[in-house]
Amino acid sequence: MFLHIGSDFVIPLKSVIAILDLEKTTISKDTRDFLKTAEEEGFIESITEDIPKSFIVTETDKKSKIYCNVIEEI
C-alpha cells in the first residue's frame, strides 16, 4: 500500500514511522533540535511551497527521510 502525501508524492506505507503535527510537536526543544539536525544533514524534503503543517518520518533501506507537507489533523 502507498500513502499519497501531496503533489505528486506517494510513499510506501510500510516506510512510515510517524506522521506528526508540526505546531504541536515543535513545542519540545528535542523535536526542534531533531528537525534542525535532519535539515542540516539533508534528510528533510519539503513537498509544498505552502507553510508545512506536519512532517512524516520515514525509513527505507536503513535511510531516513522526513517529508514536510500540508497534511493536518481533523
mmCIF file of C-alpha atoms in Angstrom:
data_model
loop_
_atom_site.group_PDB
_atom_site.id
_atom_site.type_symbol
_atom_site.label_atom_id
_atom_site.label_comp_id
_atom_site.label_asym_id
_atom_site.label_seq_id
_atom_site.Cartn_x
_atom_site.Cartn_y
_atom_site.Cartn_z
ATOM 1 C CA MET A 1 0.000 0.000 0.000
ATOM 2 C CA PHE A 2 1.036 3.571 -0.594
ATOM 3 C CA LEU A 3 0.323 6.875 1.093
ATOM 4 C CA HIS A 4 -0.288 9.975 -1.030
ATOM 5 C CA ILE A 5 1.360 12.860 0.847
ATOM 6 C CA GLY A 6 0.663 15.717 -1.543
ATOM 7 C CA SER A 7 1.524 16.959 -5.009
ATOM 8 C CA ASP A 8 2.887 14.005 -6.972
ATOM 9 C CA PHE A 9 4.397 12.268 -3.942
ATOM 10 C CA VAL A 10 3.482 8.786 -2.798
ATOM 11 C CA ILE A 11 5.464 6.750 -0.301
ATOM 12 C CA PRO A 12 5.227 3.098 0.697
ATOM 13 C CA LEU A 13 3.057 2.872 3.805
ATOM 14 C CA LYS A 14 5.451 0.357 5.344
ATOM 15 C CA SER A 15 8.212 3.007 5.347
ATOM 16 C CA VAL A 16 6.200 5.428 7.510
ATOM 17 C CA ILE A 17 7.454 5.684 11.088
ATOM 18 C CA ALA A 18 5.352 8.663 12.188
ATOM 19 C CA ILE A 19 3.129 11.464 10.943
ATOM 20 C CA LEU A 20 3.450 14.397 13.326
ATOM 21 C CA ASP A 21 1.728 17.752 13.671
ATOM 22 C CA LEU A 22 4.401 20.424 13.267
ATOM 23 C CA GLU A 23 2.787 23.014 15.535
ATOM 24 C CA LYS A 24 2.192 20.624 18.445
ATOM 25 C CA THR A 25 5.474 18.730 18.322
ATOM 26 C CA THR A 26 7.832 21.669 17.891
ATOM 27 C CA ILE A 27 6.886 22.893 21.359
ATOM 28 C CA SER A 28 9.533 20.416 22.517
ATOM 29 C CA LYS A 29 13.162 21.529 22.252
ATOM 30 C CA ASP A 30 14.121 17.917 21.464
ATOM 31 C CA THR A 31 11.885 17.925 18.389
ATOM 32 C CA ARG A 32 13.225 21.287 17.231
ATOM 33 C CA ASP A 33 16.792 20.013 17.648
ATOM 34 C CA PHE A 34 15.916 16.801 15.780
ATOM 35 C CA LEU A 35 14.433 18.719 12.844
ATOM 36 C CA LYS A 36 17.349 21.173 12.768
ATOM 37 C CA THR A 37 19.873 18.321 12.638
ATOM 38 C CA ALA A 38 17.833 16.496 9.988
ATOM 39 C CA GLU A 39 17.748 19.637 7.851
ATOM 40 C CA GLU A 40 21.495 20.226 8.227
ATOM 41 C CA GLU A 41 22.178 16.632 7.172
ATOM 42 C CA GLY A 42 19.841 16.810 4.171
ATOM 43 C CA PHE A 43 17.150 14.418 5.393
ATOM 44 C CA ILE A 44 14.258 16.859 5.004
ATOM 45 C CA GLU A 45 12.321 17.330 1.790
ATOM 46 C CA SER A 46 9.538 19.875 1.545
ATOM 47 C CA ILE A 47 6.837 18.798 -0.854
ATOM 48 C CA THR A 48 4.868 22.017 -0.754
ATOM 49 C CA GLU A 49 5.520 25.695 -1.204
ATOM 50 C CA ASP A 50 2.865 26.413 1.430
ATOM 51 C CA ILE A 51 3.642 26.598 5.128
ATOM 52 C CA PRO A 52 4.011 22.968 6.280
ATOM 53 C CA LYS A 53 1.555 21.707 8.874
ATOM 54 C CA SER A 54 3.066 18.289 9.511
ATOM 55 C CA PHE A 55 6.060 16.127 8.867
ATOM 56 C CA ILE A 56 6.333 12.458 8.011
ATOM 57 C CA VAL A 57 9.295 10.467 9.270
ATOM 58 C CA THR A 58 10.150 7.525 7.006
ATOM 59 C CA GLU A 59 12.839 4.909 6.631
ATOM 60 C CA THR A 60 13.613 2.853 3.546
ATOM 61 C CA ASP A 61 16.649 0.581 3.246
ATOM 62 C CA LYS A 62 18.005 1.978 6.539
ATOM 63 C CA LYS A 63 17.902 5.530 5.127
ATOM 64 C CA SER A 64 15.783 8.121 6.907
ATOM 65 C CA LYS A 65 13.814 10.841 5.142
ATOM 66 C CA ILE A 66 11.478 13.481 6.518
ATOM 67 C CA TYR A 67 8.779 14.974 4.314
ATOM 68 C CA CYS A 68 7.222 18.318 5.261
ATOM 69 C CA ASN A 69 3.704 18.696 3.931
ATOM 70 C CA VAL A 70 0.298 20.266 4.490
ATOM 71 C CA ILE A 71 -1.483 17.201 5.882
ATOM 72 C CA GLU A 72 -3.255 18.252 9.050
ATOM 73 C CA GLU A 73 -5.295 16.515 11.687
ATOM 74 C CA ILE A 74 -9.047 16.942 11.863
#
